[in-house]
Amino acid sequence: MLYFKKVLHPTSKEWCVFIHGAGGSSNIWYKQVKPYSSNFNILLIDLRGHGKSKDLKTSKNYTFEMIAEDVIEVVQFNKIKEANFVGVSLGTIIIYQIFALNPSIVKSMIFSGAITQLNIKSRLLLRAGRILNPLLPYMVLYSLLARIIMPRHNHRKSRLLFINEAKKVMTNEFNRWFKLTGRLTRYLNKVEHNNINKPTLYIMGSEDHLFLEPVKHIVKKNDIFLLEIVPNCGHVVNVEQAEIFNDLSIDFIKQIA
């Protein structure tokens, strides 16, 4: 089973489950642990091949379904019937897949730096990455991608956090996860956002130059989706503008509760 950590609230019945992105770990939620656990029960998970889940027996290739099933197993093991799922970057796609496989355990979804569709720029970036992957050490490639996704000076803290967490990932694991990007466009085209009937909050940085515009398009088409755009902020809002992210997301969960 995946590594997980629980922080229990003395009275609250609400659960929040945190899903990190590729190359990260549950450590990226360090600015959320205290404010969230002051209001709710929280469950922090290290995905397959990441953080303290590095030793999980693995298969040659990964799928989004397999990774989502790992998370569902942890949620059910902890006897959590329903939870608010909080995700960042590629972790948002895992949450979409959790909803597709087992919608009853999803009460709401909160996304930081959500990946909903790939524009031409992001497709070219990932294609170039797949070409360079056999040629470059994985940390060189990851650092390059992180700098392109989070290019500005004020993105530096979140960029370095992701790079430092990625250093803990083994080369084979990185390659398995990076192969997923080859199927990402096809997968996202299959995601039926119009069929999502759970309260969903997107918290995006105004400087997220790859993923903000597709989110705007998705939100316009679904009345149950909410979008908050945080000024002077890049891809990883929960790190760069943690206080704003925490206030918006915790208020959202309280309104649902």
Coordinates of N, CA and C in Angstrom, one line a residue:
M1 N 0.8 -1.2 0.0 CA 0.0 0.0 0.0 C 0.9 1.2 0.0
L2 N 0.3 2.3 -0.6 CA 1.1 3.6 -0.6 C 1.3 4.1 0.9
Y3 N 2.4 4.9 1.0 CA 2.6 5.5 2.3 C 1.6 6.6 2.5
F4 N 1.0 6.7 3.7 CA 0.1 7.8 4.0 C 0.3 8.3 5.4
K5 N -0.1 9.5 5.7 CA -0.1 10.1 7.0 C -1.4 10.7 7.3
K6 N -2.0 10.5 8.5 CA -3.3 11.1 8.9 C -3.0 12.1 10.0
V7 N -3.8 13.2 9.9 CA -3.9 14.1 11.0 C -5.3 14.2 11.4
L8 N -5.7 13.8 12.6 CA -7.1 13.8 12.9 C -7.5 15.0 13.7
H9 N -8.7 15.5 13.4 CA -9.3 16.6 14.1 C -10.2 16.1 15.2
P10 N -10.3 16.7 16.4 CA -11.0 16.1 17.5 C -12.5 16.1 17.3
T11 N -13.1 16.9 16.5 CA -14.6 16.9 16.3 C -15.1 16.8 14.9
S12 N -14.3 17.3 13.9 CA -14.8 17.4 12.6 C -15.0 16.0 11.9
K13 N -16.0 15.9 11.1 CA -16.3 14.7 10.4 C -15.8 14.8 8.9
E14 N -15.4 16.0 8.5 CA -14.9 16.2 7.2 C -13.5 15.6 7.0
W15 N -13.3 15.0 5.8 CA -11.9 14.5 5.4 C -11.4 15.3 4.2
C16 N -10.2 15.6 4.2 CA -9.5 16.1 3.0 C -8.3 15.2 2.6
V17 N -8.3 14.8 1.4 CA -7.2 13.9 0.9 C -6.4 14.7 -0.1
F18 N -5.0 14.7 0.1 CA -4.1 15.5 -0.7 C -3.3 14.7 -1.7
I19 N -3.4 15.1 -3.0 CA -2.7 14.3 -4.0 C -1.7 15.2 -4.7
H20 N -0.4 14.9 -4.6 CA 0.7 15.7 -5.2 C 0.8 15.4 -6.7
G21 N 1.7 16.1 -7.3 CA 2.0 15.9 -8.8 C 3.2 15.1 -9.0
A22 N 3.5 14.9 -10.3 CA 4.6 14.0 -10.7 C 6.0 14.6 -10.2
G23 N 6.8 13.8 -9.6 CA 8.1 14.3 -9.1 C 8.0 14.9 -7.7
G24 N 6.8 15.1 -7.2 CA 6.7 15.7 -5.8 C 6.5 14.6 -4.8
S25 N 5.9 15.0 -3.7 CA 5.6 14.1 -2.6 C 4.6 14.8 -1.7
S26 N 4.1 14.2 -0.7 CA 3.2 14.8 0.2 C 3.8 16.0 1.0
N27 N 5.1 16.1 0.9 CA 5.8 17.3 1.5 C 5.4 18.6 0.9
I28 N 4.9 18.6 -0.3 CA 4.6 19.9 -1.0 C 3.4 20.5 -0.3
W29 N 2.7 19.8 0.5 CA 1.5 20.4 1.2 C 1.8 20.9 2.6
Y30 N 3.1 21.2 2.8 CA 3.5 21.6 4.2 C 2.9 22.9 4.6
K31 N 2.5 23.7 3.7 CA 1.8 25.0 4.1 C 0.3 24.8 4.3
Q32 N -0.2 23.6 4.0 CA -1.6 23.3 4.2 C -1.9 22.5 5.4
V33 N -0.9 21.8 5.9 CA -1.2 20.9 7.0 C -1.8 21.6 8.2
K34 N -1.2 22.6 8.7 CA -1.7 23.2 10.0 C -3.1 23.9 9.8
P35 N -3.3 24.7 8.7 CA -4.6 25.4 8.6 C -5.7 24.4 8.3
Y36 N -5.4 23.4 7.5 CA -6.4 22.4 7.2 C -6.8 21.5 8.4
S37 N -5.7 21.0 9.1 CA -6.0 20.1 10.2 C -6.6 20.9 11.4
S38 N -6.6 22.2 11.4 CA -7.3 23.0 12.4 C -8.8 22.9 12.2
N39 N -9.2 22.5 11.0 CA -10.6 22.5 10.6 C -11.1 21.1 10.2
F40 N -10.3 20.3 9.7 CA -10.7 19.0 9.2 C -9.7 17.9 9.5
N41 N -10.2 16.6 9.3 CA -9.2 15.5 9.2 C -8.5 15.5 7.9
I42 N -7.2 15.2 7.9 CA -6.5 15.2 6.6 C -5.8 13.9 6.4
L43 N -5.6 13.5 5.1 CA -4.9 12.3 4.7 C -3.9 12.7 3.6
L44 N -2.6 12.6 3.9 CA -1.6 12.9 3.0 C -1.0 11.6 2.4
I45 N -0.9 11.6 1.1 CA -0.5 10.3 0.4 C 0.7 10.6 -0.5
D46 N 1.7 9.7 -0.5 CA 2.8 9.6 -1.4 C 2.4 8.7 -2.5
L47 N 2.4 9.2 -3.8 CA 2.0 8.3 -4.9 C 3.1 7.3 -5.2
R48 N 2.7 6.3 -6.0 CA 3.6 5.2 -6.4 C 4.9 5.8 -6.9
G49 N 6.0 5.3 -6.3 CA 7.4 5.7 -6.8 C 7.8 7.0 -6.2
H50 N 7.1 7.7 -5.4 CA 7.4 9.0 -4.8 C 7.5 8.9 -3.3
G51 N 8.3 9.9 -2.8 CA 8.4 10.0 -1.3 C 8.7 8.7 -0.6
K52 N 7.8 8.3 0.3 CA 8.0 7.1 1.1 C 7.3 5.9 0.5
S53 N 6.8 6.1 -0.7 CA 6.2 5.0 -1.5 C 7.1 4.4 -2.5
K54 N 8.4 4.8 -2.4 CA 9.4 4.4 -3.4 C 9.5 2.8 -3.5
D55 N 9.3 2.1 -2.4 CA 9.6 0.7 -2.4 C 8.4 -0.2 -2.7
L56 N 7.3 0.5 -3.2 CA 6.1 -0.3 -3.6 C 6.4 -1.1 -4.8
K57 N 6.1 -2.4 -4.8 CA 6.3 -3.3 -5.9 C 5.6 -2.7 -7.1
T58 N 6.2 -2.6 -8.2 CA 5.7 -1.9 -9.4 C 5.7 -2.7 -10.6
S59 N 5.0 -2.1 -11.6 CA 4.9 -2.8 -12.9 C 5.7 -2.0 -13.9
K60 N 5.9 -2.6 -15.1 CA 6.7 -1.9 -16.1 C 6.2 -0.6 -16.6
N61 N 4.9 -0.5 -16.8 CA 4.2 0.7 -17.2 C 3.1 1.1 -16.3
Y62 N 2.9 2.4 -16.2 CA 1.8 2.9 -15.3 C 0.7 3.4 -16.2
T63 N -0.5 3.4 -15.5 CA -1.7 4.1 -16.1 C -2.3 5.0 -15.1
F64 N -3.1 5.9 -15.5 CA -3.8 6.8 -14.6 C -4.8 6.0 -13.7
E65 N -5.3 4.9 -14.3 CA -6.3 4.1 -13.6 C -5.6 3.4 -12.4
M66 N -4.4 2.8 -12.7 CA -3.6 2.1 -11.7 C -3.2 3.1 -10.5
I67 N -2.8 4.3 -10.8 CA -2.4 5.2 -9.8 C -3.6 5.6 -9.0
A68 N -4.8 5.8 -9.6 CA -6.0 6.2 -8.9 C -6.5 5.1 -8.0
E69 N -6.3 3.8 -8.5 CA -6.7 2.7 -7.7 C -5.9 2.6 -6.4
D70 N -4.6 2.9 -6.5 CA -3.7 3.0 -5.3 C -4.3 3.9 -4.3
V71 N -4.7 5.1 -4.7 CA -5.3 6.1 -3.8 C -6.6 5.6 -3.2
I72 N -7.4 5.0 -4.0 CA -8.7 4.5 -3.5 C -8.5 3.4 -2.5
E73 N -7.5 2.6 -2.7 CA -7.2 1.6 -1.7 C -6.9 2.2 -0.3
V74 N -6.1 3.2 -0.3 CA -5.7 3.9 0.9 C -6.9 4.5 1.6
V75 N -7.7 5.2 0.8 CA -8.9 5.8 1.3 C -9.9 4.8 2.0
Q76 N -10.1 3.7 1.3 CA -11.0 2.6 1.8 C -10.4 2.0 3.0
F77 N -9.0 1.8 3.0 CA -8.4 1.2 4.2 C -8.6 2.0 5.4
N78 N -8.6 3.3 5.3 CA -8.9 4.2 6.4 C -10.3 4.4 6.7
K79 N -11.2 3.7 6.0 CA -12.6 3.7 6.3 C -13.2 5.1 6.1
I80 N -12.7 5.8 5.1 CA -13.2 7.1 4.7 C -14.3 7.0 3.6
K81 N -15.5 7.3 4.0 CA -16.6 7.0 3.0 C -16.7 8.1 1.9
E82 N -16.3 9.3 2.3 CA -16.4 10.5 1.4 C -15.4 11.5 1.8
A83 N -14.7 12.2 0.8 CA -13.7 13.1 1.1 C -13.6 14.2 0.1
N84 N -13.1 15.3 0.5 CA -12.7 16.5 -0.3 C -11.3 16.2 -0.9
F85 N -11.1 16.1 -2.1 CA -9.8 15.8 -2.7 C -9.2 17.1 -3.2
V86 N -7.9 17.2 -2.8 CA -7.1 18.4 -3.1 C -5.9 18.0 -3.9
G87 N -5.8 18.5 -5.1 CA -4.7 18.1 -6.0 C -3.9 19.3 -6.6
V88 N -2.7 19.0 -7.0 CA -1.9 20.0 -7.7 C -1.3 19.4 -8.9
S89 N -1.3 20.1 -10.0 CA -0.6 19.7 -11.3 C -1.1 18.4 -11.7
L90 N -0.2 17.4 -12.0 CA -0.7 16.1 -12.5 C -1.5 15.4 -11.5
G91 N -1.4 15.8 -10.2 CA -2.3 15.2 -9.2 C -3.8 15.4 -9.5
T92 N -4.1 16.5 -10.2 CA -5.5 16.8 -10.5 C -6.0 15.8 -11.5
I93 N -5.2 15.3 -12.4 CA -5.7 14.3 -13.3 C -6.0 13.0 -12.5
I94 N -5.2 12.6 -11.5 CA -5.4 11.4 -10.7 C -6.8 11.6 -10.0
I95 N -7.1 12.8 -9.6 CA -8.4 13.0 -8.9 C -9.5 12.8 -9.9
Y96 N -9.4 13.3 -11.1 CA -10.4 13.1 -12.2 C -10.6 11.6 -12.3
Q97 N -9.5 10.8 -12.3 CA -9.7 9.4 -12.5 C -10.3 8.7 -11.3
I98 N -10.0 9.2 -10.1 CA -10.6 8.6 -8.9 C -12.1 8.8 -9.0
F99 N -12.6 10.0 -9.4 CA -14.0 10.3 -9.6 C -14.6 9.3 -10.6
A100 N -13.9 9.1 -11.7 CA -14.4 8.2 -12.8 C -14.6 6.8 -12.3
L101 N -13.6 6.3 -11.4 CA -13.7 4.9 -10.9 C -14.6 4.8 -9.7
N102 N -14.7 5.8 -8.9 CA -15.5 5.6 -7.6 C -16.0 7.0 -7.2
P103 N -17.0 7.5 -7.9 CA -17.5 8.8 -7.6 C -18.1 9.0 -6.2
S104 N -18.5 7.9 -5.6 CA -19.2 8.0 -4.3 C -18.2 8.5 -3.2
I105 N -16.9 8.3 -3.4 CA -16.0 8.7 -2.3 C -15.6 10.2 -2.5
V106 N -16.0 10.8 -3.6 CA -15.6 12.2 -3.9 C -16.7 13.1 -3.5
K107 N -16.4 13.9 -2.5 CA -17.4 14.9 -2.1 C -17.2 16.2 -2.8
S108 N -16.0 16.7 -3.0 CA -15.7 17.8 -3.8 C -14.2 17.7 -4.3
M109 N -13.9 18.6 -5.2 CA -12.5 18.6 -5.7 C -12.0 20.0 -5.8
I110 N -10.7 20.1 -5.3 CA -10.0 21.4 -5.3 C -8.7 21.3 -6.0
F111 N -8.5 22.1 -7.0 CA -7.3 21.9 -7.9 C -6.5 23.2 -7.9
S112 N -5.2 23.0 -7.7 CA -4.1 24.0 -7.8 C -3.3 23.7 -9.0
G113 N -3.2 24.6 -10.0 CA -2.4 24.3 -11.2 C -3.0 23.2 -12.0
A114 N -4.3 23.2 -12.2 CA -5.0 22.1 -12.8 C -4.6 21.9 -14.3
I115 N -4.5 20.6 -14.6 CA -4.3 20.3 -16.0 C -5.6 19.7 -16.6
T116 N -6.2 20.4 -17.5 CA -7.5 20.0 -18.0 C -7.4 19.7 -19.5
Q117 N -6.6 20.5 -20.2 CA -6.3 20.2 -21.6 C -4.9 20.7 -21.9
L118 N -4.3 20.2 -23.0 CA -3.0 20.7 -23.4 C -3.1 21.6 -24.6
N119 N -2.5 22.8 -24.5 CA -2.5 23.7 -25.6 C -1.3 23.4 -26.5
I120 N -1.1 24.1 -27.6 CA 0.0 23.8 -28.5 C 1.3 23.9 -27.8
K121 N 1.5 24.9 -27.0 CA 2.8 25.1 -26.3 C 3.1 24.0 -25.4
S122 N 2.1 23.5 -24.6 CA 2.4 22.4 -23.6 C 2.6 21.1 -24.4
R123 N 1.9 20.9 -25.5 CA 2.1 19.6 -26.3 C 3.5 19.6 -26.8
L124 N 4.0 20.7 -27.4 CA 5.3 20.8 -27.9 C 6.4 20.6 -26.8
L125 N 6.1 21.1 -25.6 CA 7.0 21.0 -24.5 C 7.2 19.5 -24.1
L126 N 6.1 18.8 -24.0 CA 6.1 17.4 -23.6 C 6.7 16.5 -24.7
R127 N 6.4 16.9 -25.9 CA 7.0 16.1 -27.0 C 8.5 16.3 -27.0
A128 N 9.0 17.5 -26.9 CA 10.4 17.8 -26.8 C 11.1 17.0 -25.6
G129 N 10.3 17.0 -24.5 CA 10.8 16.2 -23.3 C 11.0 14.8 -23.6
R130 N 10.0 14.2 -24.3 CA 10.1 12.7 -24.6 C 11.2 12.4 -25.6
I131 N 11.6 13.4 -26.5 CA 12.7 13.2 -27.4 C 14.0 13.3 -26.6
L132 N 14.1 14.2 -25.6 CA 15.3 14.4 -24.8 C 15.5 13.4 -23.7
N133 N 14.4 12.7 -23.3 CA 14.4 11.8 -22.2 C 15.5 10.7 -22.2
P134 N 15.7 10.1 -23.4 CA 16.7 9.1 -23.5 C 18.1 9.7 -23.5
L135 N 18.3 11.0 -23.8 CA 19.6 11.6 -24.0 C 20.1 12.3 -22.8
L136 N 19.2 12.8 -21.9 CA 19.6 13.6 -20.7 C 19.4 12.8 -19.4
P137 N 20.2 13.1 -18.4 CA 19.9 12.6 -17.1 C 18.5 13.2 -16.6
Y138 N 17.8 12.3 -15.9 CA 16.4 12.7 -15.7 C 16.3 14.0 -14.9
M139 N 17.2 14.3 -14.0 CA 17.1 15.5 -13.2 C 17.4 16.8 -14.1
V140 N 18.3 16.6 -15.1 CA 18.5 17.7 -16.0 C 17.2 18.0 -16.7
L141 N 16.5 17.0 -17.2 CA 15.3 17.2 -18.0 C 14.2 17.7 -17.0
Y142 N 14.1 17.2 -15.8 CA 13.0 17.7 -14.9 C 13.3 19.1 -14.5
S143 N 14.5 19.5 -14.3 CA 14.8 20.9 -13.9 C 14.5 21.8 -15.1
L144 N 14.8 21.4 -16.3 CA 14.5 22.2 -17.5 C 13.0 22.4 -17.6
L145 N 12.2 21.3 -17.5 CA 10.7 21.4 -17.6 C 10.2 22.3 -16.5
A146 N 10.7 22.1 -15.3 CA 10.2 23.0 -14.1 C 10.5 24.4 -14.4
R147 N 11.6 24.7 -15.0 CA 11.9 26.1 -15.3 C 11.0 26.7 -16.4
I148 N 10.7 25.9 -17.3 CA 9.8 26.4 -18.4 C 8.3 26.5 -17.9
I149 N 7.9 25.6 -17.0 CA 6.5 25.7 -16.5 C 6.4 26.8 -15.4
M150 N 7.5 27.0 -14.7 CA 7.5 28.0 -13.6 C 8.7 29.0 -13.8
P151 N 8.6 29.9 -14.8 CA 9.8 30.6 -15.3 C 10.2 31.8 -14.5
R152 N 9.3 32.4 -13.8 CA 9.5 33.8 -13.2 C 10.3 33.7 -11.9
H153 N 10.8 34.8 -11.5 CA 11.5 34.9 -10.2 C 10.7 34.5 -9.0
N154 N 9.4 35.0 -9.0 CA 8.5 34.7 -7.9 C 8.0 33.2 -7.9
H155 N 8.4 32.5 -9.0 CA 8.0 31.0 -9.0 C 9.2 30.2 -8.4
R156 N 10.3 30.8 -8.1 CA 11.5 30.1 -7.7 C 11.3 29.2 -6.5
K157 N 10.6 29.6 -5.5 CA 10.4 28.7 -4.3 C 9.7 27.4 -4.7
S158 N 8.6 27.5 -5.4 CA 7.9 26.3 -5.8 C 8.7 25.5 -6.8
R159 N 9.4 26.1 -7.7 CA 10.2 25.4 -8.6 C 11.3 24.6 -7.9
L160 N 12.0 25.2 -6.9 CA 13.1 24.5 -6.2 C 12.5 23.4 -5.3
L161 N 11.3 23.6 -4.8 CA 10.7 22.6 -4.0 C 10.4 21.3 -4.8
F162 N 9.9 21.5 -6.0 CA 9.6 20.4 -6.9 C 10.9 19.7 -7.3
I163 N 11.9 20.5 -7.6 CA 13.1 19.9 -8.1 C 13.8 19.1 -7.0
N164 N 13.8 19.6 -5.7 CA 14.4 18.9 -4.6 C 13.6 17.6 -4.3
E165 N 12.3 17.6 -4.4 CA 11.5 16.4 -4.2 C 11.8 15.4 -5.3
A166 N 11.9 15.9 -6.5 CA 12.2 15.0 -7.7 C 13.5 14.2 -7.5
K167 N 14.5 14.8 -6.8 CA 15.8 14.2 -6.7 C 15.6 12.9 -5.9
K168 N 14.5 12.7 -5.1 CA 14.3 11.5 -4.4 C 13.7 10.4 -5.2
V169 N 13.3 10.7 -6.4 CA 12.7 9.7 -7.3 C 13.7 9.0 -8.1
M170 N 13.7 7.6 -8.1 CA 14.6 6.9 -8.9 C 14.4 7.1 -10.4
T171 N 15.5 6.9 -11.2 CA 15.4 7.1 -12.6 C 14.4 6.3 -13.3
N172 N 14.3 5.0 -12.9 CA 13.3 4.2 -13.6 C 11.8 4.6 -13.3
E173 N 11.6 5.1 -12.0 CA 10.3 5.6 -11.7 C 10.0 6.9 -12.5
F174 N 11.0 7.8 -12.6 CA 10.7 9.0 -13.4 C 10.4 8.6 -14.8
N175 N 11.0 7.7 -15.4 CA 10.8 7.3 -16.8 C 9.3 6.7 -16.9
R176 N 8.9 5.9 -15.9 CA 7.6 5.3 -16.0 C 6.5 6.4 -15.9
W177 N 6.7 7.4 -15.1 CA 5.8 8.5 -15.0 C 5.8 9.4 -16.2
F178 N 7.0 9.6 -16.7 CA 7.1 10.5 -17.9 C 6.5 9.9 -19.1
K179 N 6.5 8.5 -19.2 CA 5.8 7.9 -20.3 C 4.3 8.2 -20.3
L180 N 3.7 8.4 -19.1 CA 2.3 8.8 -19.1 C 2.0 10.0 -19.9
T181 N 2.9 10.9 -20.0 CA 2.7 12.2 -20.8 C 2.4 11.9 -22.3
G182 N 2.9 10.8 -22.8 CA 2.6 10.4 -24.1 C 1.2 10.1 -24.4
R183 N 0.5 9.7 -23.3 CA -1.0 9.4 -23.5 C -1.8 10.5 -22.9
L184 N -1.2 11.6 -22.5 CA -1.9 12.6 -21.8 C -3.0 13.3 -22.6
T185 N -2.6 13.7 -23.9 CA -3.6 14.4 -24.7 C -4.8 13.5 -25.0
R186 N -4.6 12.3 -25.3 CA -5.7 11.3 -25.6 C -6.6 11.2 -24.3
Y187 N -5.9 11.0 -23.2 CA -6.6 10.8 -21.9 C -7.5 12.0 -21.6
L188 N -6.9 13.2 -21.7 CA -7.7 14.5 -21.4 C -8.8 14.7 -22.3
N189 N -8.7 14.3 -23.6 CA -9.8 14.4 -24.5 C -11.0 13.5 -24.2
K190 N -10.7 12.4 -23.4 CA -11.7 11.5 -23.0 C -12.4 11.9 -21.7
V191 N -11.8 12.8 -21.0 CA -12.4 13.2 -19.7 C -13.6 14.0 -20.0
E192 N -14.7 13.5 -19.5 CA -16.0 14.2 -19.7 C -16.3 15.2 -18.6
H193 N -15.7 16.4 -18.7 CA -15.9 17.4 -17.6 C -17.4 17.7 -17.4
N194 N -18.2 17.6 -18.5 CA -19.6 18.0 -18.3 C -20.3 17.0 -17.5
N195 N -19.7 15.8 -17.3 CA -20.4 14.7 -16.5 C -20.0 14.8 -15.0
I196 N -19.1 15.7 -14.7 CA -18.7 15.9 -13.3 C -19.8 16.6 -12.5
N197 N -20.3 16.0 -11.5 CA -21.4 16.6 -10.8 C -21.1 16.9 -9.3
K198 N -19.8 17.0 -9.1 CA -19.3 17.3 -7.7 C -18.9 18.8 -7.7
P199 N -19.1 19.5 -6.6 CA -18.5 20.8 -6.5 C -17.0 20.9 -6.7
T200 N -16.6 21.7 -7.6 CA -15.2 21.8 -8.0 C -14.7 23.2 -8.0
L201 N -13.5 23.4 -7.3 CA -12.9 24.7 -7.3 C -11.5 24.6 -7.9
Y202 N -11.3 25.5 -8.9 CA -10.0 25.6 -9.5 C -9.4 26.9 -9.0
I203 N -8.2 26.8 -8.4 CA -7.4 27.9 -7.9 C -6.1 28.0 -8.8
M204 N -6.1 29.0 -9.7 CA -5.0 29.1 -10.7 C -4.3 30.4 -10.5
G205 N -3.0 30.3 -10.8 CA -2.2 31.5 -10.8 C -2.3 32.3 -12.1
S206 N -2.4 33.6 -12.0 CA -2.5 34.4 -13.2 C -1.4 34.3 -14.2
E207 N -0.2 33.8 -13.7 CA 1.0 33.6 -14.5 C 1.2 32.1 -15.0
D208 N 0.2 31.3 -14.8 CA 0.3 29.9 -15.2 C 0.1 29.9 -16.7
H209 N 1.1 30.1 -17.5 CA 1.0 30.4 -18.9 C 0.6 29.1 -19.8
L210 N 0.8 28.0 -19.2 CA 0.4 26.7 -19.9 C -1.0 26.2 -19.7
F211 N -1.5 26.4 -18.5 CA -2.7 25.7 -18.1 C -3.9 26.5 -17.7
L212 N -3.7 27.9 -17.5 CA -4.8 28.7 -17.1 C -5.9 28.8 -18.2
E213 N -5.6 29.1 -19.4 CA -6.6 29.3 -20.4 C -7.5 28.1 -20.6
P214 N -6.9 26.9 -20.7 CA -7.8 25.7 -20.8 C -8.8 25.6 -19.7
V215 N -8.4 25.9 -18.5 CA -9.3 25.9 -17.3 C -10.4 26.9 -17.4
K216 N -10.1 28.1 -17.9 CA -11.1 29.1 -18.1 C -12.2 28.6 -19.1
H217 N -11.8 27.9 -20.1 CA -12.7 27.3 -21.1 C -13.6 26.3 -20.5
I218 N -13.0 25.4 -19.6 CA -13.8 24.3 -19.0 C -14.8 24.9 -18.0
V219 N -14.4 25.9 -17.2 CA -15.3 26.5 -16.2 C -16.5 27.2 -16.9
K220 N -16.3 27.8 -18.0 CA -17.4 28.5 -18.7 C -18.5 27.5 -19.1
K221 N -18.1 26.3 -19.3 CA -19.1 25.3 -19.8 C -19.8 24.5 -18.7
N222 N -19.4 24.8 -17.4 CA -20.0 24.0 -16.3 C -20.3 24.9 -15.2
D223 N -21.6 25.0 -14.8 CA -22.0 25.9 -13.8 C -21.6 25.5 -12.4
I224 N -21.3 24.2 -12.2 CA -20.9 23.7 -10.9 C -19.4 24.0 -10.6
F225 N -18.6 24.4 -11.6 CA -17.2 24.7 -11.4 C -17.0 26.2 -11.0
L226 N -16.1 26.4 -10.1 CA -15.7 27.7 -9.7 C -14.2 27.9 -10.0
L227 N -13.9 29.2 -10.4 CA -12.5 29.5 -10.7 C -12.1 30.7 -10.0
E228 N -11.0 30.6 -9.2 CA -10.3 31.7 -8.6 C -8.9 31.9 -9.2
I229 N -8.7 33.1 -9.7 CA -7.4 33.4 -10.3 C -6.6 34.3 -9.3
V230 N -5.4 33.8 -8.9 CA -4.6 34.5 -7.9 C -3.5 35.3 -8.7
P231 N -3.5 36.6 -8.4 CA -2.6 37.5 -9.1 C -1.1 37.2 -8.7
N232 N -0.2 37.6 -9.6 CA 1.2 37.5 -9.4 C 1.6 36.1 -8.9
C233 N 1.1 35.1 -9.5 CA 1.3 33.7 -9.1 C 1.4 32.8 -10.3
G234 N 2.2 31.7 -10.2 CA 2.4 30.8 -11.2 C 1.6 29.5 -11.0
H235 N 2.3 28.4 -11.4 CA 1.6 27.1 -11.5 C 1.2 26.5 -10.2
V236 N 2.0 26.7 -9.1 CA 1.8 26.0 -7.8 C 1.3 27.0 -6.8
V237 N 0.0 27.3 -6.8 CA -0.6 28.3 -6.0 C -0.5 27.9 -4.5
N238 N -0.6 26.7 -4.2 CA -0.6 26.3 -2.8 C 0.8 26.5 -2.1
V239 N 1.8 26.7 -2.9 CA 3.1 27.1 -2.3 C 3.4 28.6 -2.5
E240 N 3.2 29.1 -3.7 CA 3.5 30.5 -3.9 C 2.6 31.5 -3.2
Q241 N 1.3 31.2 -3.1 CA 0.4 32.0 -2.4 C -0.5 31.2 -1.5
A242 N 0.2 30.6 -0.5 CA -0.4 29.6 0.4 C -1.6 30.1 1.2
E243 N -1.4 31.3 1.7 CA -2.4 31.9 2.5 C -3.7 32.1 1.8
I244 N -3.6 32.6 0.5 CA -4.8 32.8 -0.3 C -5.4 31.5 -0.7
F245 N -4.6 30.5 -1.1 CA -5.0 29.2 -1.4 C -5.8 28.6 -0.2
N246 N -5.2 28.6 1.0 CA -5.9 28.0 2.1 C -7.2 28.7 2.5
D247 N -7.2 30.0 2.4 CA -8.5 30.7 2.7 C -9.6 30.4 1.7
L248 N -9.2 30.4 0.4 CA -10.3 30.1 -0.6 C -10.7 28.6 -0.5
S249 N -9.8 27.7 -0.3 CA -10.2 26.3 -0.4 C -10.9 25.9 0.9
I250 N -10.5 26.3 2.1 CA -11.1 26.0 3.3 C -12.5 26.6 3.4
D251 N -12.7 27.8 3.0 CA -14.0 28.4 2.9 C -14.9 27.6 2.0
F252 N -14.4 27.2 0.9 CA -15.2 26.3 -0.1 C -15.7 25.1 0.6
I253 N -14.8 24.4 1.3 CA -15.2 23.1 1.9 C -16.2 23.4 3.0
K254 N -16.0 24.4 3.8 CA -17.0 24.8 4.8 C -18.4 25.1 4.3
Q255 N -18.4 25.7 3.1 CA -19.7 26.0 2.5 C -20.4 24.7 2.1
I256 N -19.6 23.8 1.5 CA -20.2 22.5 1.2 C -20.7 21.7 2.4
A257 N -19.9 21.8 3.4 CA -20.3 21.0 4.7 C -21.5 21.6 5.3

